[in-house]
Structure formats: C-alpha cells, structure tokens
mmCIF file of C-alpha atoms and ligand atoms in Angstrom:
data_model
loop_
_atom_site.group_PDB
_atom_site.id
_atom_site.type_symbol
_atom_site.label_atom_id
_atom_site.label_comp_id
_atom_site.label_asym_id
_atom_site.label_seq_id
_atom_site.Cartn_x
_atom_site.Cartn_y
_atom_site.Cartn_z
ATOM 1 C CA MET A 1 -34.278 31.058 19.219
ATOM 2 C CA THR A 2 -31.258 31.671 17.091
ATOM 3 C CA ARG A 3 -30.226 28.183 14.467
ATOM 4 C CA PRO A 4 -26.536 27.810 15.188
ATOM 5 C CA GLN A 5 -24.698 27.842 11.291
ATOM 6 C CA THR A 6 -22.159 25.383 13.099
ATOM 7 C CA VAL A 7 -21.784 23.402 16.011
ATOM 8 C CA ARG A 8 -17.579 23.120 15.465
ATOM 9 C CA HIS A 9 -16.060 25.667 17.014
ATOM 10 C CA GLU A 10 -12.187 26.997 16.425
ATOM 11 C CA SER A 11 -10.710 25.519 18.609
ATOM 12 C CA ASP A 12 -12.570 21.754 19.051
ATOM 13 C CA PRO A 13 -13.027 21.087 15.741
ATOM 14 C CA GLU A 14 -14.712 17.890 15.098
ATOM 15 C CA ILE A 15 -12.249 15.230 13.559
ATOM 16 C CA GLY A 16 -13.172 12.485 11.642
ATOM 17 C CA ARG A 17 -11.492 9.321 9.355
ATOM 18 C CA VAL A 18 -12.621 8.694 5.674
ATOM 19 C CA LEU A 19 -12.738 4.935 5.048
ATOM 20 C CA ARG A 20 -14.226 4.963 2.030
ATOM 21 C CA VAL A 21 -15.107 7.184 -1.260
ATOM 22 C CA SER A 22 -18.149 7.220 -3.345
ATOM 23 C CA GLY A 23 -20.578 8.840 -5.439
ATOM 24 C CA GLY A 24 -18.438 11.588 -4.770
ATOM 25 C CA LYS A 25 -19.702 11.205 -0.712
ATOM 26 C CA TYR A 26 -17.233 10.516 2.040
ATOM 27 C CA HIS A 27 -17.823 7.899 4.047
ATOM 28 C CA VAL A 28 -16.306 8.922 7.699
ATOM 29 C CA GLU A 29 -15.825 7.797 10.901
ATOM 30 C CA ILE A 30 -16.605 10.320 13.859
ATOM 31 C CA PRO A 31 -16.476 8.422 17.686
ATOM 32 C CA SER A 32 -20.863 7.909 17.369
ATOM 33 C CA GLY A 33 -20.306 6.254 13.932
ATOM 34 C CA VAL A 34 -20.248 6.941 10.241
ATOM 35 C CA LEU A 35 -21.400 10.073 8.279
ATOM 36 C CA GLU A 36 -21.181 11.191 5.100
ATOM 37 C CA ALA A 37 -19.968 14.155 3.866
ATOM 38 C CA SER A 38 -19.251 16.224 1.128
ATOM 39 C CA LEU A 39 -16.524 18.236 -0.254
ATOM 40 C CA ARG A 40 -15.837 22.241 0.355
ATOM 41 C CA GLY A 41 -15.025 23.761 -3.001
ATOM 42 C CA ARG A 42 -11.947 24.914 -1.287
ATOM 43 C CA VAL A 43 -10.596 22.075 -0.766
ATOM 44 C CA LYS A 44 -11.720 20.377 -3.968
ATOM 45 C CA GLN A 45 -9.560 22.646 -5.744
ATOM 46 C CA LYS A 46 -6.070 21.976 -4.398
ATOM 47 C CA ASP A 47 -4.790 19.249 -6.306
ATOM 48 C CA ASP A 48 -2.086 18.052 -4.508
ATOM 49 C CA ARG A 49 -4.499 17.582 -1.817
ATOM 50 C CA ILE A 50 -7.600 15.383 -2.100
ATOM 51 C CA VAL A 51 -8.836 14.180 0.348
ATOM 52 C CA SER A 52 -8.065 10.066 -0.163
ATOM 53 C CA VAL A 53 -9.054 7.686 2.077
ATOM 54 C CA GLY A 54 -7.274 7.080 5.315
ATOM 55 C CA ASP A 55 -7.215 11.109 5.623
ATOM 56 C CA LEU A 56 -7.839 12.504 9.306
ATOM 57 C CA VAL A 57 -10.454 15.353 8.050
ATOM 58 C CA GLU A 58 -11.648 17.983 9.918
ATOM 59 C CA LEU A 59 -15.946 18.183 9.719
ATOM 60 C CA GLY A 60 -17.730 21.667 10.021
ATOM 61 C CA ARG A 61 -21.944 21.039 9.985
ATOM 62 C CA VAL A 62 -24.134 23.664 8.482
ATOM 63 C CA GLU A 63 -27.655 22.141 9.382
ATOM 64 C CA ASP A 64 -27.821 19.081 8.405
ATOM 65 C CA ALA A 65 -24.947 18.791 5.575
ATOM 66 C CA VAL A 66 -21.545 17.788 7.348
ATOM 67 C CA ARG A 67 -18.798 18.830 4.896
ATOM 68 C CA ILE A 68 -14.800 18.393 4.720
ATOM 69 C CA GLU A 69 -13.172 21.942 5.834
ATOM 70 C CA ARG A 70 -9.433 20.470 5.704
ATOM 71 C CA ILE A 71 -7.313 17.156 5.597
ATOM 72 C CA VAL A 72 -4.987 16.966 8.832
ATOM 73 C CA ASP A 73 -1.109 16.544 7.948
ATOM 74 C CA ARG A 74 -0.406 12.816 6.370
ATOM 75 C CA THR A 75 2.327 10.612 8.567
ATOM 76 C CA SER A 76 2.088 8.431 5.391
ATOM 77 C CA ALA A 77 0.999 7.865 1.938
ATOM 78 C CA LEU A 78 1.144 5.149 -0.587
ATOM 79 C CA THR A 79 0.309 6.415 -3.534
ATOM 80 C CA ARG A 80 0.466 5.553 -7.067
ATOM 81 C CA HIS A 81 1.023 7.622 -10.150
ATOM 82 C CA GLY A 82 -1.998 7.918 -12.723
ATOM 83 C CA VAL A 83 -0.865 6.638 -16.128
ATOM 84 C CA ALA A 84 -3.155 8.521 -17.729
ATOM 85 C CA LYS A 85 -3.319 11.926 -15.817
ATOM 86 C CA ARG A 86 0.395 11.903 -15.071
ATOM 87 C CA ARG A 87 0.040 12.836 -11.249
ATOM 88 C CA GLU A 88 0.229 11.163 -8.137
ATOM 89 C CA GLN A 89 -2.360 9.963 -7.138
ATOM 90 C CA VAL A 90 -2.868 8.839 -2.922
ATOM 91 C CA ILE A 91 -4.120 5.496 -2.671
ATOM 92 C CA VAL A 92 -4.084 5.515 0.904
ATOM 93 C CA ALA A 93 -3.598 7.880 3.701
ATOM 94 C CA ASN A 94 -1.566 7.341 6.851
ATOM 95 C CA VAL A 95 -0.693 4.320 5.758
ATOM 96 C CA ASP A 96 1.919 2.117 8.519
ATOM 97 C CA GLN A 97 2.048 -1.200 7.269
ATOM 98 C CA VAL A 98 1.760 -2.448 3.459
ATOM 99 C CA VAL A 99 0.819 -6.316 3.611
ATOM 100 C CA VAL A 100 2.041 -7.358 0.082
ATOM 101 C CA THR A 101 0.595 -10.062 -0.604
ATOM 102 C CA VAL A 102 1.096 -13.017 -3.133
ATOM 103 C CA ALA A 103 -0.183 -16.786 -4.259
ATOM 104 C CA ALA A 104 1.991 -19.898 -3.425
ATOM 105 C CA ALA A 105 -0.150 -20.510 -6.521
ATOM 106 C CA ALA A 106 -2.485 -19.416 -8.867
ATOM 107 C CA PRO A 107 -1.632 -16.821 -9.709
ATOM 108 C CA GLU A 108 2.108 -17.359 -9.880
ATOM 109 C CA PRO A 109 3.499 -14.921 -7.788
ATOM 110 C CA ASP A 110 5.092 -11.212 -10.120
ATOM 111 C CA LEU A 111 8.218 -10.572 -7.815
ATOM 112 C CA LEU A 112 8.983 -7.712 -9.764
ATOM 113 C CA MET A 113 5.930 -6.267 -7.869
ATOM 114 C CA VAL A 114 6.582 -7.183 -4.726
ATOM 115 C CA ASP A 115 10.038 -6.106 -5.297
ATOM 116 C CA ARG A 116 8.050 -2.612 -6.644
ATOM 117 C CA LEU A 117 5.658 -2.843 -3.528
ATOM 118 C CA LEU A 118 8.075 -3.186 -1.188
ATOM 119 C CA ALA A 119 10.722 -0.202 -2.864
ATOM 120 C CA LEU A 120 7.908 1.889 -2.581
ATOM 121 C CA ALA A 121 6.528 1.104 0.688
ATOM 122 C CA GLU A 122 10.607 1.516 2.018
ATOM 123 C CA LEU A 123 10.771 4.754 0.199
ATOM 124 C CA SER A 124 7.387 6.001 1.555
ATOM 125 C CA ALA A 125 9.239 4.927 4.690
ATOM 126 C CA ILE A 126 6.115 2.608 5.174
ATOM 127 C CA HIS A 127 6.831 -0.986 7.122
ATOM 128 C CA GLY A 128 6.499 -3.644 4.525
ATOM 129 C CA LEU A 129 5.157 -7.291 5.021
ATOM 130 C CA VAL A 130 5.559 -9.628 2.721
ATOM 131 C CA VAL A 131 2.400 -12.990 3.073
ATOM 132 C CA VAL A 132 1.935 -15.644 0.789
ATOM 133 C CA ASN A 133 -1.719 -16.304 0.468
ATOM 134 C CA LYS A 134 -2.987 -19.887 -0.550
ATOM 135 C CA ILE A 135 -0.780 -21.704 0.838
ATOM 136 C CA GLU A 136 -2.236 -25.297 1.202
ATOM 137 C CA LEU A 137 -1.840 -24.748 -2.343
ATOM 138 C CA ALA A 138 2.278 -25.579 -2.311
ATOM 139 C CA GLY A 139 2.052 -28.931 0.123
ATOM 140 C CA THR A 140 4.880 -26.916 2.396
ATOM 141 C CA THR A 141 4.149 -24.375 5.018
ATOM 142 C CA ASP A 142 7.613 -23.760 4.635
ATOM 143 C CA VAL A 143 9.076 -20.270 2.597
ATOM 144 C CA PRO A 144 9.001 -21.275 -0.951
ATOM 145 C CA SER A 145 12.068 -20.793 -2.656
ATOM 146 C CA ASP A 146 11.467 -17.770 -4.538
ATOM 147 C CA MET A 147 10.116 -15.995 -1.364
ATOM 148 C CA ALA A 148 13.717 -16.276 0.337
ATOM 149 C CA PRO A 149 15.159 -14.156 -0.831
ATOM 150 C CA TYR A 150 12.766 -11.676 1.221
ATOM 151 C CA VAL A 151 13.504 -13.243 4.578
ATOM 152 C CA ASP A 152 17.376 -12.803 3.722
ATOM 153 C CA ALA A 153 16.633 -9.079 3.787
ATOM 154 C CA GLY A 154 15.657 -8.949 6.761
ATOM 155 C CA TYR A 155 11.154 -8.941 5.857
ATOM 156 C CA ASP A 156 9.003 -11.035 7.395
ATOM 157 C CA VAL A 157 7.061 -13.752 5.095
ATOM 158 C CA MET A 158 4.139 -14.974 6.286
ATOM 159 C CA ARG A 159 2.224 -17.847 5.159
ATOM 160 C CA THR A 160 -1.107 -17.728 5.137
ATOM 161 C CA SER A 161 -4.349 -19.607 3.691
ATOM 162 C CA ALA A 162 -7.871 -17.542 3.448
ATOM 163 C CA LYS A 163 -9.291 -21.189 2.739
ATOM 164 C CA THR A 164 -7.635 -23.676 5.348
ATOM 165 C CA ARG A 165 -7.621 -20.287 8.222
ATOM 166 C CA HIS A 166 -3.328 -21.430 8.210
ATOM 167 C CA GLY A 167 -1.026 -18.817 9.891
ATOM 168 C CA LEU A 168 -4.146 -16.658 10.331
ATOM 169 C CA GLU A 169 -3.764 -15.641 13.981
ATOM 170 C CA GLU A 170 0.054 -14.437 13.294
ATOM 171 C CA LEU A 171 -1.716 -12.028 10.680
ATOM 172 C CA ALA A 172 -4.066 -10.794 13.059
ATOM 173 C CA GLU A 173 -1.957 -10.142 15.813
ATOM 174 C CA ARG A 174 0.056 -7.993 12.698
ATOM 175 C CA LEU A 175 -2.935 -5.599 11.852
ATOM 176 C CA ARG A 176 -3.780 -4.650 15.050
ATOM 177 C CA ASP A 177 -3.305 -1.326 16.329
ATOM 178 C CA ARG A 178 -1.977 -0.117 12.925
ATOM 179 C CA ILE A 179 -3.201 0.972 9.737
ATOM 180 C CA SER A 180 -2.365 -1.311 6.929
ATOM 181 C CA VAL A 181 -2.749 -2.062 3.544
ATOM 182 C CA PHE A 182 -3.560 -5.267 1.367
ATOM 183 C CA THR A 183 -1.578 -4.541 -2.014
ATOM 184 C CA GLY A 184 -0.540 -7.047 -4.397
ATOM 185 C CA GLN A 185 -1.715 -8.796 -7.675
ATOM 186 C CA SER A 186 -5.403 -9.342 -8.676
ATOM 187 C CA GLY A 187 -6.789 -12.739 -7.780
ATOM 188 C CA VAL A 188 -4.213 -13.806 -4.756
ATOM 189 C CA GLY A 189 -6.515 -13.615 -2.218
ATOM 190 C CA LYS A 190 -6.757 -10.241 -0.794
ATOM 191 C CA SER A 191 -9.954 -9.886 0.233
ATOM 192 C CA SER A 192 -10.361 -13.224 0.677
ATOM 193 C CA LEU A 193 -7.638 -12.700 3.688
ATOM 194 C CA LEU A 194 -9.714 -9.637 5.876
ATOM 195 C CA ASN A 195 -13.073 -11.330 5.209
ATOM 196 C CA ALA A 196 -11.446 -13.931 6.809
ATOM 197 C CA LEU A 197 -10.404 -11.880 9.538
ATOM 198 C CA MET A 198 -13.170 -10.050 9.872
ATOM 199 C CA PRO A 199 -16.483 -11.736 9.801
ATOM 200 C CA GLY A 200 -18.864 -9.291 8.822
ATOM 201 C CA LEU A 201 -16.937 -7.797 6.418
ATOM 202 C CA ASP A 202 -17.925 -9.621 3.380
ATOM 203 C CA LEU A 203 -16.065 -8.301 0.485
ATOM 204 C CA ARG A 204 -16.823 -9.419 -3.075
ATOM 205 C CA VAL A 205 -14.441 -11.850 -3.934
ATOM 206 C CA GLY A 206 -13.349 -13.247 -7.579
ATOM 207 C CA GLU A 207 -13.000 -16.155 -9.448
ATOM 208 C CA VAL A 208 -8.946 -16.549 -10.482
ATOM 209 C CA GLY A 209 -9.776 -18.245 -13.656
ATOM 210 C CA GLN A 210 -12.187 -14.277 -14.700
ATOM 211 C CA ARG A 211 -9.063 -12.673 -14.395
ATOM 212 C CA LYS A 212 -7.038 -13.255 -17.767
ATOM 213 C CA GLY A 213 -7.202 -9.681 -18.873
ATOM 214 C CA ARG A 214 -5.516 -6.984 -17.196
ATOM 215 C CA GLY A 215 -7.485 -4.303 -14.956
ATOM 216 C CA ARG A 216 -10.332 -6.894 -14.229
ATOM 217 C CA HIS A 217 -10.556 -6.574 -11.079
ATOM 218 C CA THR A 218 -12.845 -7.913 -7.949
ATOM 219 C CA THR A 219 -12.497 -4.926 -5.913
ATOM 220 C CA VAL A 220 -12.163 -1.523 -7.501
ATOM 221 C CA ALA A 221 -11.895 0.963 -5.140
ATOM 222 C CA ALA A 222 -9.582 1.567 -2.049
ATOM 223 C CA ALA A 223 -11.664 0.973 1.376
ATOM 224 C CA LEU A 224 -10.938 1.049 4.872
ATOM 225 C CA TYR A 225 -12.023 -1.081 7.584
ATOM 226 C CA PRO A 226 -11.826 -0.033 11.298
ATOM 227 C CA TYR A 227 -10.004 -3.502 12.809
ATOM 228 C CA PRO A 228 -11.680 -5.033 15.495
ATOM 229 C CA GLY A 229 -9.536 -4.551 18.899
ATOM 230 C CA GLY A 230 -7.832 -0.986 16.821
ATOM 231 C CA GLY A 231 -6.001 -0.373 13.736
ATOM 232 C CA TYR A 232 -7.694 0.030 10.058
ATOM 233 C CA VAL A 233 -7.393 -2.845 7.410
ATOM 234 C CA ALA A 234 -7.034 -1.100 3.796
ATOM 235 C CA ASP A 235 -8.458 -3.516 0.573
ATOM 236 C CA THR A 236 -7.395 -2.041 -2.810
ATOM 237 C CA PRO A 237 -7.007 -3.223 -6.248
ATOM 238 C CA GLY A 238 -4.186 -5.485 -7.414
ATOM 239 C CA LEU A 239 -2.435 -1.939 -8.169
ATOM 240 C CA GLN A 240 -0.801 -3.549 -11.562
ATOM 241 C CA TYR A 241 -0.326 -0.142 -12.863
ATOM 242 C CA LEU A 242 1.621 1.130 -9.846
ATOM 243 C CA SER A 243 4.789 3.181 -11.602
ATOM 244 C CA LEU A 244 7.896 4.490 -9.743
ATOM 245 C CA TRP A 245 8.400 7.021 -12.489
ATOM 246 C CA GLU A 246 8.607 9.976 -10.101
ATOM 247 C CA VAL A 247 10.876 8.128 -7.728
ATOM 248 C CA ASP A 248 14.322 10.340 -7.376
ATOM 249 C CA PRO A 249 16.503 7.592 -9.519
ATOM 250 C CA ALA A 250 19.549 8.225 -6.928
ATOM 251 C CA SER A 251 17.276 7.514 -4.070
ATOM 252 C CA LEU A 252 15.581 4.217 -5.468
ATOM 253 C CA ASP A 253 18.218 2.179 -3.836
ATOM 254 C CA THR A 254 17.397 2.346 -0.816
ATOM 255 C CA GLY A 255 13.831 1.338 -1.375
ATOM 256 C CA PHE A 256 16.158 -2.503 -1.217
ATOM 257 C CA VAL A 257 17.010 -1.801 1.674
ATOM 258 C CA GLU A 258 19.438 -5.366 1.555
ATOM 259 C CA PHE A 259 21.316 -3.417 -0.871
ATOM 260 C CA SER A 260 22.220 -0.469 2.460
ATOM 261 C CA GLU A 261 25.352 -2.539 4.061
ATOM 262 C CA PHE A 262 27.034 -3.078 0.759
ATOM 263 C CA ALA A 263 26.133 0.585 -0.802
ATOM 264 C CA GLU A 264 28.296 2.005 2.028
ATOM 265 C CA THR A 265 31.858 0.514 0.494
ATOM 266 C CA CYS A 266 31.027 1.944 -3.129
ATOM 267 C CA ARG A 267 33.132 4.230 -4.507
ATOM 268 C CA PHE A 268 31.155 6.877 -5.545
ATOM 269 C CA GLY A 269 28.518 8.765 -2.719
ATOM 270 C CA ASP A 270 25.509 8.848 -5.667
ATOM 271 C CA CYS A 271 26.541 5.343 -7.355
ATOM 272 C CA ARG A 272 23.769 4.127 -8.996
ATOM 273 C CA HIS A 273 25.090 0.220 -8.698
ATOM 274 C CA ARG A 274 24.812 -0.244 -12.123
ATOM 275 C CA ARG A 275 28.546 0.013 -14.302
ATOM 276 C CA GLU A 276 30.146 2.355 -11.775
ATOM 277 C CA PRO A 277 33.745 0.778 -10.980
ATOM 278 C CA SER A 278 33.854 -0.711 -6.814
ATOM 279 C CA CYS A 279 30.252 -1.461 -6.418
ATOM 280 C CA GLY A 280 29.579 -2.876 -3.074
ATOM 281 C CA VAL A 281 26.623 -4.057 -4.460
ATOM 282 C CA ARG A 282 27.088 -5.028 -7.599
ATOM 283 C CA ASP A 283 29.977 -7.263 -5.467
ATOM 284 C CA ALA A 284 27.415 -8.322 -3.108
ATOM 285 C CA VAL A 285 25.480 -9.516 -5.875
ATOM 286 C CA GLU A 286 28.148 -11.501 -7.553
ATOM 287 C CA ARG A 287 28.802 -12.922 -3.960
ATOM 288 C CA ASP A 288 25.684 -14.153 -3.286
ATOM 289 C CA ASP A 289 24.985 -11.564 -0.736
ATOM 290 C CA VAL A 290 22.765 -10.384 -2.582
ATOM 291 C CA SER A 291 19.885 -11.871 -5.062
ATOM 292 C CA GLU A 292 20.305 -11.817 -8.622
ATOM 293 C CA ARG A 293 17.271 -11.382 -9.418
ATOM 294 C CA ARG A 294 16.543 -8.634 -7.096
ATOM 295 C CA TYR A 295 19.293 -6.423 -8.337
ATOM 296 C CA ALA A 296 17.618 -7.391 -11.313
ATOM 297 C CA SER A 297 14.428 -5.995 -10.484
ATOM 298 C CA TYR A 298 16.455 -2.500 -9.122
ATOM 299 C CA LEU A 299 18.120 -2.110 -12.161
ATOM 300 C CA GLY A 300 14.404 -2.177 -13.865
ATOM 301 C CA LEU A 301 12.789 -0.270 -11.432
ATOM 302 C CA LEU A 302 15.786 1.607 -12.044
ATOM 303 C CA GLU A 303 14.986 2.337 -15.727
ATOM 304 C CA GLU A 304 11.677 3.078 -15.095
ATOM 305 C CA ALA A 305 12.857 5.868 -12.261
ATOM 306 C CA GLU A 306 14.988 7.423 -15.000
ATOM 307 C CA GLY A 307 12.086 7.513 -17.373
ATOM 308 C CA LYS A 308 14.211 5.439 -20.080
HETATM 309 N N1 GTP B 401 -7.261 -22.281 -2.545
HETATM 310 C C1 GTP B 401 -7.484 -20.952 -2.307
HETATM 311 N N2 GTP B 401 -7.831 -20.369 -2.647
HETATM 312 C C2 GTP B 401 -7.900 -18.511 -2.459
HETATM 313 C C3 GTP B 401 -7.559 -18.359 -0.710
HETATM 314 N N3 GTP B 401 -7.939 -17.087 -0.871
HETATM 315 C C4 GTP B 401 -8.653 -16.987 -1.857
HETATM 316 N N4 GTP B 401 -8.506 -17.807 -2.620
HETATM 317 C C5 GTP B 401 -9.860 -17.446 -3.942
HETATM 318 O O1 GTP B 401 -8.990 -17.030 -4.379
HETATM 319 C C6 GTP B 401 -10.057 -16.010 -5.625
HETATM 320 C C7 GTP B 401 -9.384 -14.664 -5.562
HETATM 321 O O2 GTP B 401 -9.603 -13.887 -4.344
HETATM 322 P P1 GTP B 401 -9.813 -12.872 -3.943
HETATM 323 O O3 GTP B 401 -10.017 -12.554 -2.391
HETATM 324 O O4 GTP B 401 -10.970 -11.790 -4.936
HETATM 325 O O5 GTP B 401 -8.502 -12.213 -4.414
HETATM 326 P P2 GTP B 401 -8.093 -10.786 -4.514
HETATM 327 O O6 GTP B 401 -6.561 -10.242 -4.311
HETATM 328 O O7 GTP B 401 -9.045 -9.442 -3.337
HETATM 329 O O8 GTP B 401 -8.297 -9.547 -6.022
HETATM 330 P P3 GTP B 401 -8.819 -8.422 -6.317
HETATM 331 O O9 GTP B 401 -9.656 -7.602 -6.004
HETATM 332 O O10 GTP B 401 -9.273 -8.553 -7.994
HETATM 333 O O11 GTP B 401 -7.546 -7.661 -6.281
HETATM 334 C C8 GTP B 401 -11.115 -16.044 -5.113
HETATM 335 O O12 GTP B 401 -11.943 -17.905 -5.882
HETATM 336 C C9 GTP B 401 -10.793 -17.227 -3.855
HETATM 337 O O13 GTP B 401 -11.823 -17.990 -3.365
HETATM 338 C C10 GTP B 401 -6.146 -19.526 -0.436
HETATM 339 O O14 GTP B 401 -6.068 -19.354 0.380
HETATM 340 N N5 GTP B 401 -6.768 -20.277 -0.398
HETATM 341 MG MG1 MG B 402 -10.285 -8.199 -3.807
HETATM 342 ZN ZN1 ZN B 403 27.314 0.914 -6.084
#
C-alpha cells in the first residue's frame, strides 16, 4: 500500500481561514473544525505577504502535518506601520468593516484616534462604523455632542452598553455576514462587547484603573472569531501606535468623507486644504459645514503623512 504524500490535488486545493496566530502556529478554520498549521518556508520569506489573521490560505498536508502553502489574494487589509521596523504590518486581512469604539466616559474619547481609524478605514476602502460604548454612564442614550460630526459626515454612531446590553441587538445585526474588526483605545470595552455578543467567548477584560501607562493592553494580539449566524469578528489590542506615515498626503482628504463634496470646488486639483487660495474645504469649515475639530485632525494627520 502506498502512503499518500499529500491529499491535496492541484485542481482542488484545501482552503482555510486563519483565525489566530500563537507560538508560531496558525489556527486555521476549515469546514470540519480548526486545525493547527505551520508555514512553508517560501511563504515565510516573502516579507510583504506575511500570513495574517483573516487570510484565506491554501493548505497542504504531508502525513499528519498541515502546512500553509499560499495566501489567497486579499480583498482588503487593515494595516499599521511598525514603529520599530518601519514597515507595514497587516493587522487583519479581508476586512469588511472597522468598528471604531469609544467609551461615553472612562476613558474620555480620544477623537483624534477616532479620526485616524476612520481615515485608515476609508483609505483602505473598508466600511467604518462608530460605536459609543458604556452609554449608561452618559445619563442619556442620545449621540454625545462630541460625536455629532460623525453623524453629520454620514457615519452610523451606535450607542451600546456591554453592561446593560443597551443597543446590542442592533450592533449584532451589523456584524452578521461580514468580517468586522473592533478597534479603539484601550479600555473602551471592545472585548467586553464581544463577550456580551457571543456568550461563551470569554475574552479577557481589564480594569480601567490598571491602564494608566501606554501599551498596557488586556488584549495583546488580533484574533478572529466565527460569528454565530455568519461572518467573523476580530478583537484587537487598543491601537495606540497606528500611524499614517506611509499614506500619500495628497489622498489623505479621502479619509475624511465629508470633505469630498467641498474639495470638488477647490481651485487646485491637488489642493491639500491648508493654505491654498480658494479652498472649498477651508471655506466649508468657516461656514461650519465641516467640523473645525475634524479639520484640525486632518491637518495633524497631514503633517504626519508628510513626515513632519
Ligand atoms: N460601565 C461600563 N463598563 C464597561 C462597559 N464595557 C466594558 N466595561 C469595562 O471597561 C473595562 C475595559 O473593558 P475591556 O473590554 O477590557 O476593554 P478593551 O477595549 O477590550 O481594552 P484593551 O483590550 O486593553 O484594548 C472593564 O473593566 C469592563 O468591565 C460598559 O458598557 N459599561
Ligand atoms: Mg480587549
Ligand atoms: Zn482645498
């Protein structure tokens, strides 16, 4: 009896989805369950194509071992730029939706981070959704006034409480049949929301008081979870270091969706909406048609993208 070297046929590759990576092992979901796979040398060497959570991968089996042979082309990717290595890292691949989470209170919303995350989503052609968690601490379930610019820009701003379960059904609805990534400051309740939405998930949550310094995150790596009823959700560590330094400064304005109709009236096609004459965006800010605070975020991120 000949022992098969591999059960994979070129015409019919076995495909799985990477759910998480730990200790050099890739946890890959296949129709019959989750298996552990290792990387084939040649996949490993390609710097720009490091296997990431969310990737669809082609698997090869040699005896009992499962190896990742190839990454299926990505439809999108949420990336950050490693501060130390100065190169792009894919946080989650094939993302449909970025859920930018803030807390109504504790911690105070970092609005520059919200703008940064939404811009990053727009620039990656990923749908952005804003969630204000811990809404029971606000005393009202209305959209907090500092979040109004996002409503005006056309974003859905959902209000939730992982504690009282307010708004969870609506949020659950938005997660179905998509790959959604929860992002936002540490301590806003991303893991708590996922635990509340997916009983049995049991992600670790941290005390707000423990997280004074930067980089003390309860969640340390991105991981993807199959969502009951279809789709996936990813929990990520609070993304403090997310940087835009590789973004083309000339296209940063497309990361601010409400600028676009006004940018059309700028005198210069390559207007960066800073000090150029006859700038439609600046005029809109002066008329209060565009939030001054969002515009200030744009200018700050523009400097960053320009490497200043
Ligand atoms: N009052 C209140 N507290 C909440 C709510 N959701 C989460 N918390 C608390 O907020 C703290 C932080 O929650 P986590 O879920 O760990 O926050 P996280 O966003 O996942 O934080 P990192 O993993 O560090 O990025 C915990 O003490 C939670 O119990 C909520 O809706 N209301
Ligand atoms: Mg967490
Ligand atoms: Zn302009």
